Amino acid sequence: MPKISPALLRNSIQCLMTIFCVWTGYRFYLFYQWMIGNSSIAVAKPGAVEGFLPISALLSFKQLLTEGIYDEVHPAGLTIFIAVLVMSLILRKGFCGYICPVGFISNLLNRLGLKTKRTITVKGKLEFILLLPKYIAMTFFVYAIFFKMGSREISSFIHSGYNFTAEAKMLNFFTNLGLIPSISIAAIVLLSIFIPYFWCRFLCPYGALLGILSKLSPVAVKRDQDLCIDCGKCTKVCPGGIQVDTMTTVNSAECVGCTQCIGSCPVPDCLNLTDRLSRKRIPWGTIAIGSLFILMLYYATAVFTNHWNSPMPFEMLRGYYLNM
């Protein structure tokens, strides 16, 4: 039996979460077919599919903060969004490191790139330039929603036919890709083979937001400079492209909390996961287990308080789906 390492734990959780997301997508497809009359088998909409609507969740999050209204259109989406924000504040970008299926796909593409031995290390000025797009996109969404849109506009969007059918529109987009979207996705996939975690590092605005919040996290990897032998293995395995071997405390917005740097270090106790508040070492699996715990806690609480499944009548929803 292989020893459980940070890499093995991360790969296992990512794989299971990706399988769950595929299953969720399939269940939603069955639900959609029933709603538009292509199937006579009634299928409940899986709430987890709303986790793929972060922009809608950001809108409903503002509505919750300003008006105290919990979104009834996509309550599960708002629940997941809040859980991910809390996760980042406490356990860095645990969502990106362990739960997001795009992270798993990026991981597989990176492995393919390593086999070709033609991966490109991006750092310095080029890294800074490539990091700009995701932060610009994040700033645009946050500014537009929190500073430009009023309560009436947000409520209007949340209760619009477009928002009601957002998951179905996304399903149709990916099942009926046009030429330009196909080329764009192919380009991102190709770049992800040669530039490790290209989408996650340089394009994802969701990850940019979580990265900024994660800098407030009390949890971080610390390096003992006296024990370090400057082998560079920690930096080589970092999916965020962080120069771990040059830092005392890794508090970068690009850190996904995977702790693979700890697993790769050949010197015992040179790299450790640390609680910066108590200055005590904590188990390297804390971020992984803690992230899953927070996600399940919010899910269970939402189910118990009726904030997971939308109370909207099926016949009303069917009307929206039929008129997409």
mmCIF file of C-alpha atoms in Angstrom:
data_model
loop_
_atom_site.group_PDB
_atom_site.id
_atom_site.type_symbol
_atom_site.label_atom_id
_atom_site.label_comp_id
_atom_site.label_asym_id
_atom_site.label_seq_id
_atom_site.Cartn_x
_atom_site.Cartn_y
_atom_site.Cartn_z
ATOM 1 C CA MET A 1 0.000 0.000 0.000
ATOM 2 C CA PRO A 2 1.513 3.375 -1.025
ATOM 3 C CA LYS A 3 2.340 5.844 1.703
ATOM 4 C CA ILE A 4 -0.140 8.697 1.904
ATOM 5 C CA SER A 5 1.654 11.795 0.696
ATOM 6 C CA PRO A 6 0.404 15.336 -0.002
ATOM 7 C CA ALA A 7 0.396 14.583 -3.735
ATOM 8 C CA LEU A 8 -1.522 11.306 -3.320
ATOM 9 C CA LEU A 9 -4.091 12.888 -0.991
ATOM 10 C CA ARG A 10 -4.594 15.820 -3.341
ATOM 11 C CA ASN A 11 -4.920 13.644 -6.431
ATOM 12 C CA SER A 12 -7.391 11.338 -4.696
ATOM 13 C CA ILE A 13 -9.651 14.119 -3.446
ATOM 14 C CA GLN A 14 -9.511 15.979 -6.754
ATOM 15 C CA CYS A 15 -10.386 12.815 -8.650
ATOM 16 C CA LEU A 16 -13.360 12.025 -6.403
ATOM 17 C CA MET A 17 -14.636 15.611 -6.586
ATOM 18 C CA THR A 18 -14.334 15.590 -10.376
ATOM 19 C CA ILE A 19 -16.283 12.335 -10.597
ATOM 20 C CA PHE A 20 -18.930 13.890 -8.353
ATOM 21 C CA CYS A 21 -19.123 16.959 -10.616
ATOM 22 C CA VAL A 22 -19.518 14.765 -13.706
ATOM 23 C CA TRP A 23 -22.303 12.844 -11.945
ATOM 24 C CA THR A 24 -23.933 16.142 -10.970
ATOM 25 C CA GLY A 25 -23.744 17.335 -14.561
ATOM 26 C CA TYR A 26 -25.350 14.114 -15.774
ATOM 27 C CA ARG A 27 -28.156 14.400 -13.228
ATOM 28 C CA PHE A 28 -28.778 17.968 -14.325
ATOM 29 C CA TYR A 29 -28.884 16.838 -17.953
ATOM 30 C CA LEU A 30 -31.617 14.339 -17.034
ATOM 31 C CA PHE A 31 -33.461 17.052 -15.120
ATOM 32 C CA TYR A 32 -33.221 19.407 -18.099
ATOM 33 C CA GLN A 33 -34.518 16.756 -20.498
ATOM 34 C CA TRP A 34 -37.517 16.241 -18.219
ATOM 35 C CA MET A 35 -38.165 19.964 -17.913
ATOM 36 C CA ILE A 36 -38.251 20.533 -21.690
ATOM 37 C CA GLY A 37 -40.420 17.459 -22.302
ATOM 38 C CA ASN A 38 -37.819 15.168 -23.881
ATOM 39 C CA SER A 39 -38.158 12.660 -21.048
ATOM 40 C CA SER A 40 -41.091 11.408 -18.984
ATOM 41 C CA ILE A 41 -38.868 10.484 -16.038
ATOM 42 C CA ALA A 42 -39.001 13.132 -13.300
ATOM 43 C CA VAL A 43 -35.549 13.990 -11.954
ATOM 44 C CA ALA A 44 -34.841 16.501 -9.187
ATOM 45 C CA LYS A 45 -32.348 19.221 -9.983
ATOM 46 C CA PRO A 46 -29.032 18.549 -8.198
ATOM 47 C CA GLY A 47 -28.297 21.642 -6.135
ATOM 48 C CA ALA A 48 -24.545 21.202 -6.503
ATOM 49 C CA VAL A 49 -24.770 22.209 -10.181
ATOM 50 C CA GLU A 50 -25.306 25.790 -8.978
ATOM 51 C CA GLY A 51 -21.709 25.813 -7.788
ATOM 52 C CA PHE A 52 -20.777 26.454 -11.433
ATOM 53 C CA LEU A 53 -22.455 29.892 -11.309
ATOM 54 C CA PRO A 54 -20.016 32.072 -9.324
ATOM 55 C CA ILE A 55 -21.166 35.355 -10.924
ATOM 56 C CA SER A 56 -24.786 34.698 -9.975
ATOM 57 C CA ALA A 57 -23.582 33.732 -6.488
ATOM 58 C CA LEU A 58 -21.614 36.984 -6.194
ATOM 59 C CA LEU A 59 -24.778 38.932 -7.012
ATOM 60 C CA SER A 60 -26.866 37.027 -4.478
ATOM 61 C CA PHE A 61 -24.054 37.398 -1.918
ATOM 62 C CA LYS A 62 -24.319 41.183 -2.196
ATOM 63 C CA GLN A 63 -28.099 40.908 -1.859
ATOM 64 C CA LEU A 64 -27.619 38.860 1.313
ATOM 65 C CA LEU A 65 -25.172 41.406 2.776
ATOM 66 C CA THR A 66 -27.202 44.511 1.902
ATOM 67 C CA GLU A 67 -30.771 43.267 2.307
ATOM 68 C CA GLY A 68 -30.532 40.078 4.331
ATOM 69 C CA ILE A 69 -32.259 38.105 1.557
ATOM 70 C CA TYR A 70 -31.064 34.555 0.923
ATOM 71 C CA ASP A 71 -31.319 33.776 -2.788
ATOM 72 C CA GLU A 72 -34.303 31.513 -3.544
ATOM 73 C CA VAL A 73 -33.398 30.994 -7.198
ATOM 74 C CA HIS A 74 -29.965 29.435 -6.641
ATOM 75 C CA PRO A 75 -29.688 28.913 -2.859
ATOM 76 C CA ALA A 76 -27.207 26.044 -3.198
ATOM 77 C CA GLY A 77 -24.978 28.226 -5.359
ATOM 78 C CA LEU A 78 -24.909 30.933 -2.693
ATOM 79 C CA THR A 79 -24.239 28.345 0.012
ATOM 80 C CA ILE A 80 -21.285 26.900 -1.895
ATOM 81 C CA PHE A 81 -19.951 30.374 -2.623
ATOM 82 C CA ILE A 82 -20.016 31.374 1.052
ATOM 83 C CA ALA A 83 -18.397 28.068 2.041
ATOM 84 C CA VAL A 84 -15.583 28.662 -0.449
ATOM 85 C CA LEU A 85 -15.017 32.213 0.831
ATOM 86 C CA VAL A 86 -14.821 30.964 4.423
ATOM 87 C CA MET A 87 -12.550 28.156 3.280
ATOM 88 C CA SER A 88 -10.141 30.659 1.747
ATOM 89 C CA LEU A 89 -10.107 32.889 4.811
ATOM 90 C CA ILE A 90 -9.257 29.972 7.082
ATOM 91 C CA LEU A 91 -7.439 27.421 4.909
ATOM 92 C CA ARG A 92 -5.986 29.330 1.988
ATOM 93 C CA LYS A 93 -7.180 28.346 -1.515
ATOM 94 C CA GLY A 94 -8.243 24.861 -0.432
ATOM 95 C CA PHE A 95 -11.066 24.996 -2.974
ATOM 96 C CA CYS A 96 -8.582 25.442 -5.822
ATOM 97 C CA GLY A 97 -6.164 22.891 -4.409
ATOM 98 C CA TYR A 98 -8.572 20.067 -3.688
ATOM 99 C CA ILE A 99 -12.171 20.635 -4.813
ATOM 100 C CA CYS A 100 -12.310 22.446 -8.152
ATOM 101 C CA PRO A 101 -12.523 19.968 -11.073
ATOM 102 C CA VAL A 102 -10.638 22.386 -13.339
ATOM 103 C CA GLY A 103 -7.708 22.026 -10.961
ATOM 104 C CA PHE A 104 -7.796 18.260 -11.456
ATOM 105 C CA ILE A 105 -7.852 18.616 -15.246
ATOM 106 C CA SER A 106 -4.965 21.089 -15.027
ATOM 107 C CA ASN A 107 -3.099 18.559 -12.884
ATOM 108 C CA LEU A 108 -3.517 15.865 -15.549
ATOM 109 C CA LEU A 109 -2.408 18.238 -18.312
ATOM 110 C CA ASN A 110 0.628 19.192 -16.247
ATOM 111 C CA ARG A 111 1.579 15.510 -15.936
ATOM 112 C CA LEU A 112 1.334 15.202 -19.704
ATOM 113 C CA GLY A 113 3.557 18.227 -20.071
ATOM 114 C CA LEU A 114 6.144 16.794 -17.694
ATOM 115 C CA LYS A 115 6.326 13.643 -19.815
ATOM 116 C CA THR A 116 7.131 15.723 -22.894
ATOM 117 C CA LYS A 117 9.906 17.440 -20.907
ATOM 118 C CA ARG A 118 9.003 20.685 -22.642
ATOM 119 C CA THR A 119 7.251 22.563 -19.854
ATOM 120 C CA ILE A 120 7.943 26.280 -19.565
ATOM 121 C CA THR A 121 8.770 27.956 -16.259
ATOM 122 C CA VAL A 122 7.081 31.349 -16.099
ATOM 123 C CA LYS A 123 8.515 33.835 -13.616
ATOM 124 C CA GLY A 124 9.684 37.410 -13.276
ATOM 125 C CA LYS A 125 8.170 40.131 -15.459
ATOM 126 C CA LEU A 126 6.444 37.648 -17.747
ATOM 127 C CA GLU A 127 4.662 36.055 -14.791
ATOM 128 C CA PHE A 128 3.548 39.492 -13.567
ATOM 129 C CA ILE A 129 2.137 40.376 -16.993
ATOM 130 C CA LEU A 130 0.329 37.049 -17.354
ATOM 131 C CA LEU A 131 -1.171 37.377 -13.865
ATOM 132 C CA LEU A 132 -2.841 40.684 -14.729
ATOM 133 C CA PRO A 133 -5.837 39.360 -16.764
ATOM 134 C CA LYS A 134 -7.429 37.383 -13.929
ATOM 135 C CA TYR A 135 -7.071 40.251 -11.475
ATOM 136 C CA ILE A 136 -8.460 42.724 -14.010
ATOM 137 C CA ALA A 137 -11.458 40.427 -14.628
ATOM 138 C CA MET A 138 -11.986 39.940 -10.882
ATOM 139 C CA THR A 139 -11.827 43.698 -10.276
ATOM 140 C CA PHE A 140 -14.361 44.298 -13.047
ATOM 141 C CA PHE A 141 -16.894 41.844 -11.611
ATOM 142 C CA VAL A 142 -16.482 43.012 -8.008
ATOM 143 C CA TYR A 143 -16.662 46.690 -8.992
ATOM 144 C CA ALA A 144 -19.649 46.222 -11.300
ATOM 145 C CA ILE A 145 -21.641 44.215 -8.757
ATOM 146 C CA PHE A 146 -20.716 45.897 -5.467
ATOM 147 C CA PHE A 147 -20.306 49.503 -6.621
ATOM 148 C CA LYS A 148 -22.307 49.977 -9.820
ATOM 149 C CA MET A 149 -25.367 47.756 -9.449
ATOM 150 C CA GLY A 150 -28.142 48.797 -7.075
ATOM 151 C CA SER A 151 -30.465 46.521 -5.101
ATOM 152 C CA ARG A 152 -33.227 46.806 -7.695
ATOM 153 C CA GLU A 153 -30.892 45.852 -10.544
ATOM 154 C CA ILE A 154 -29.515 42.874 -8.649
ATOM 155 C CA SER A 155 -32.981 41.634 -7.716
ATOM 156 C CA SER A 156 -34.092 42.067 -11.324
ATOM 157 C CA PHE A 157 -31.201 39.945 -12.594
ATOM 158 C CA ILE A 158 -31.619 37.250 -9.927
ATOM 159 C CA HIS A 159 -35.297 36.845 -10.834
ATOM 160 C CA SER A 160 -34.766 37.074 -14.589
ATOM 161 C CA GLY A 161 -35.430 34.195 -16.953
ATOM 162 C CA TYR A 162 -31.743 34.230 -17.874
ATOM 163 C CA ASN A 163 -30.661 33.546 -14.295
ATOM 164 C CA PHE A 164 -33.344 30.911 -13.758
ATOM 165 C CA THR A 165 -31.969 28.945 -16.701
ATOM 166 C CA ALA A 166 -28.263 29.794 -16.298
ATOM 167 C CA GLU A 167 -27.238 26.160 -15.716
ATOM 168 C CA ALA A 168 -29.100 25.025 -18.835
ATOM 169 C CA LYS A 169 -27.503 27.785 -20.895
ATOM 170 C CA MET A 170 -24.096 26.626 -19.684
ATOM 171 C CA LEU A 171 -24.976 23.020 -20.563
ATOM 172 C CA ASN A 172 -26.062 24.029 -24.055
ATOM 173 C CA PHE A 173 -22.930 26.139 -24.492
ATOM 174 C CA PHE A 174 -20.584 23.227 -23.804
ATOM 175 C CA THR A 175 -22.618 20.657 -25.726
ATOM 176 C CA ASN A 176 -22.947 22.906 -28.786
ATOM 177 C CA LEU A 177 -19.590 24.639 -28.962
ATOM 178 C CA GLY A 178 -19.085 27.101 -31.780
ATOM 179 C CA LEU A 179 -15.847 27.564 -33.681
ATOM 180 C CA ILE A 180 -14.404 30.404 -31.597
ATOM 181 C CA PRO A 181 -15.178 28.820 -28.185
ATOM 182 C CA SER A 182 -13.735 25.519 -29.426
ATOM 183 C CA ILE A 183 -10.527 27.183 -30.563
ATOM 184 C CA SER A 184 -10.286 29.119 -27.283
ATOM 185 C CA ILE A 185 -10.711 26.001 -25.143
ATOM 186 C CA ALA A 186 -8.265 24.050 -27.301
ATOM 187 C CA ALA A 187 -5.724 26.854 -26.929
ATOM 188 C CA ILE A 188 -6.090 26.873 -23.130
ATOM 189 C CA VAL A 189 -5.703 23.083 -23.019
ATOM 190 C CA LEU A 190 -2.599 23.226 -25.209
ATOM 191 C CA LEU A 191 -1.056 26.020 -23.174
ATOM 192 C CA SER A 192 -1.823 24.116 -19.956
ATOM 193 C CA ILE A 193 0.309 21.215 -21.174
ATOM 194 C CA PHE A 194 3.412 23.348 -21.593
ATOM 195 C CA ILE A 195 2.722 26.092 -19.024
ATOM 196 C CA PRO A 196 1.699 24.321 -15.795
ATOM 197 C CA TYR A 197 -1.799 25.231 -14.538
ATOM 198 C CA PHE A 198 -2.177 27.963 -17.150
ATOM 199 C CA TRP A 199 -5.899 28.605 -16.557
ATOM 200 C CA CYS A 200 -5.687 28.446 -12.769
ATOM 201 C CA ARG A 201 -2.596 30.642 -12.505
ATOM 202 C CA PHE A 202 -3.276 33.275 -15.139
ATOM 203 C CA LEU A 203 -6.926 33.395 -16.203
ATOM 204 C CA CYS A 204 -9.337 32.363 -13.436
ATOM 205 C CA PRO A 205 -10.952 35.448 -11.781
ATOM 206 C CA TYR A 206 -12.579 33.235 -9.135
ATOM 207 C CA GLY A 207 -9.145 32.018 -8.098
ATOM 208 C CA ALA A 208 -7.905 35.634 -8.027
ATOM 209 C CA LEU A 209 -10.622 36.582 -5.520
ATOM 210 C CA LEU A 210 -9.912 33.541 -3.363
ATOM 211 C CA GLY A 211 -6.187 34.251 -3.532
ATOM 212 C CA ILE A 212 -6.622 37.745 -2.106
ATOM 213 C CA LEU A 213 -8.797 36.423 0.724
ATOM 214 C CA SER A 214 -6.324 33.605 1.401
ATOM 215 C CA LYS A 215 -3.630 36.104 2.349
ATOM 216 C CA LEU A 216 -5.623 36.634 5.555
ATOM 217 C CA SER A 217 -5.484 32.919 6.357
ATOM 218 C CA PRO A 218 -3.587 32.007 9.546
ATOM 219 C CA VAL A 219 -2.348 28.838 7.846
ATOM 220 C CA ALA A 220 0.856 28.909 5.793
ATOM 221 C CA VAL A 221 3.888 26.850 4.861
ATOM 222 C CA LYS A 222 7.056 27.906 6.676
ATOM 223 C CA ARG A 223 10.633 27.131 5.632
ATOM 224 C CA ASP A 224 13.482 26.672 8.061
ATOM 225 C CA GLN A 225 16.358 28.525 6.423
ATOM 226 C CA ASP A 226 18.937 26.767 8.594
ATOM 227 C CA LEU A 227 17.795 23.304 7.506
ATOM 228 C CA CYS A 228 17.223 24.135 3.826
ATOM 229 C CA ILE A 229 19.763 22.615 1.416
ATOM 230 C CA ASP A 230 18.564 24.722 -1.568
ATOM 231 C CA CYS A 231 17.659 21.703 -3.690
ATOM 232 C CA GLY A 232 14.725 23.575 -5.250
ATOM 233 C CA LYS A 233 12.390 20.551 -5.223
ATOM 234 C CA CYS A 234 9.670 22.473 -3.378
ATOM 235 C CA THR A 235 9.592 25.179 -6.044
ATOM 236 C CA LYS A 236 9.595 22.623 -8.851
ATOM 237 C CA VAL A 237 6.404 20.886 -7.669
ATOM 238 C CA CYS A 238 4.455 24.040 -6.720
ATOM 239 C CA PRO A 239 1.333 24.369 -8.935
ATOM 240 C CA GLY A 240 1.223 28.090 -8.216
ATOM 241 C CA GLY A 241 4.734 28.661 -9.562
ATOM 242 C CA ILE A 242 5.842 30.053 -6.196
ATOM 243 C CA GLN A 243 9.557 30.298 -5.432
ATOM 244 C CA VAL A 244 9.141 28.407 -2.166
ATOM 245 C CA ASP A 245 12.873 27.890 -1.717
ATOM 246 C CA THR A 246 13.421 31.649 -1.393
ATOM 247 C CA MET A 247 10.719 32.318 1.223
ATOM 248 C CA THR A 248 10.529 31.979 4.967
ATOM 249 C CA THR A 249 6.725 32.054 5.018
ATOM 250 C CA VAL A 250 4.675 31.214 1.917
ATOM 251 C CA ASN A 251 1.838 33.733 1.960
ATOM 252 C CA SER A 252 1.414 34.175 -1.773
ATOM 253 C CA ALA A 253 -2.051 34.656 -3.287
ATOM 254 C CA GLU A 254 -1.113 31.863 -5.701
ATOM 255 C CA CYS A 255 -0.680 29.246 -2.943
ATOM 256 C CA VAL A 256 -3.447 26.621 -3.212
ATOM 257 C CA GLY A 257 -2.497 24.912 0.035
ATOM 258 C CA CYS A 258 -1.680 21.602 -1.638
ATOM 259 C CA THR A 259 1.399 21.113 0.636
ATOM 260 C CA GLN A 260 3.167 19.250 -2.179
ATOM 261 C CA CYS A 261 6.216 21.341 -1.382
ATOM 262 C CA ILE A 262 6.288 19.698 2.061
ATOM 263 C CA GLY A 263 5.944 16.247 0.530
ATOM 264 C CA SER A 264 8.809 16.867 -1.904
ATOM 265 C CA CYS A 265 11.280 18.213 0.661
ATOM 266 C CA PRO A 266 14.073 15.689 1.405
ATOM 267 C CA VAL A 267 14.967 17.346 4.727
ATOM 268 C CA PRO A 268 12.737 16.470 7.709
ATOM 269 C CA ASP A 269 11.084 19.509 9.346
ATOM 270 C CA CYS A 270 12.525 21.968 6.838
ATOM 271 C CA LEU A 271 9.044 22.762 5.490
ATOM 272 C CA ASN A 272 6.014 22.660 7.762
ATOM 273 C CA LEU A 273 2.421 23.802 7.758
ATOM 274 C CA THR A 274 2.060 26.366 10.518
ATOM 275 C CA ASP A 275 -0.672 28.274 12.318
ATOM 276 C CA ARG A 276 0.686 31.810 12.176
ATOM 277 C CA LEU A 277 -1.454 32.905 15.129
ATOM 278 C CA SER A 278 -0.184 30.320 17.602
ATOM 279 C CA ARG A 279 3.092 29.789 15.699
ATOM 280 C CA LYS A 280 2.598 26.058 16.114
ATOM 281 C CA ARG A 281 3.020 23.347 13.528
ATOM 282 C CA ILE A 282 -0.127 21.644 12.314
ATOM 283 C CA PRO A 283 -0.550 18.427 10.268
ATOM 284 C CA TRP A 284 0.055 18.908 6.536
ATOM 285 C CA GLY A 285 -3.356 17.358 5.776
ATOM 286 C CA THR A 286 -5.204 20.090 7.685
ATOM 287 C CA ILE A 287 -6.064 22.127 4.581
ATOM 288 C CA ALA A 288 -7.405 19.120 2.673
ATOM 289 C CA ILE A 289 -9.508 17.700 5.497
ATOM 290 C CA GLY A 290 -10.557 21.126 6.728
ATOM 291 C CA SER A 291 -11.724 22.231 3.276
ATOM 292 C CA LEU A 292 -13.911 19.169 2.877
ATOM 293 C CA PHE A 293 -15.259 19.625 6.408
ATOM 294 C CA ILE A 294 -16.243 23.265 5.757
ATOM 295 C CA LEU A 295 -17.948 22.335 2.480
ATOM 296 C CA MET A 296 -19.941 19.508 4.085
ATOM 297 C CA LEU A 297 -20.795 21.639 7.121
ATOM 298 C CA TYR A 298 -22.307 24.351 4.957
ATOM 299 C CA TYR A 299 -24.127 21.768 2.842
ATOM 300 C CA ALA A 300 -25.645 20.077 5.910
ATOM 301 C CA THR A 301 -26.607 23.420 7.433
ATOM 302 C CA ALA A 302 -28.223 24.567 4.181
ATOM 303 C CA VAL A 303 -30.248 21.360 3.888
ATOM 304 C CA PHE A 304 -31.339 21.589 7.532
ATOM 305 C CA THR A 305 -32.384 25.251 7.178
ATOM 306 C CA ASN A 306 -33.990 24.798 3.728
ATOM 307 C CA HIS A 307 -31.342 26.882 1.960
ATOM 308 C CA TRP A 308 -30.199 24.228 -0.518
ATOM 309 C CA ASN A 309 -33.080 23.402 -2.866
ATOM 310 C CA SER A 310 -34.977 26.188 -4.582
ATOM 311 C CA PRO A 311 -38.648 26.491 -3.539
ATOM 312 C CA MET A 312 -39.636 27.802 -6.987
ATOM 313 C CA PRO A 313 -42.584 25.848 -8.549
ATOM 314 C CA PHE A 314 -41.586 23.330 -11.203
ATOM 315 C CA GLU A 315 -44.234 24.565 -13.635
ATOM 316 C CA MET A 316 -42.825 28.086 -13.470
ATOM 317 C CA LEU A 317 -39.319 26.756 -14.063
ATOM 318 C CA ARG A 318 -40.531 24.621 -16.950
ATOM 319 C CA GLY A 319 -41.956 27.745 -18.571
ATOM 320 C CA TYR A 320 -38.560 29.438 -18.387
ATOM 321 C CA TYR A 321 -36.751 26.366 -19.772
ATOM 322 C CA LEU A 322 -39.175 25.999 -22.660
ATOM 323 C CA ASN A 323 -38.720 29.649 -23.597
ATOM 324 C CA MET A 324 -34.933 29.790 -23.498
#
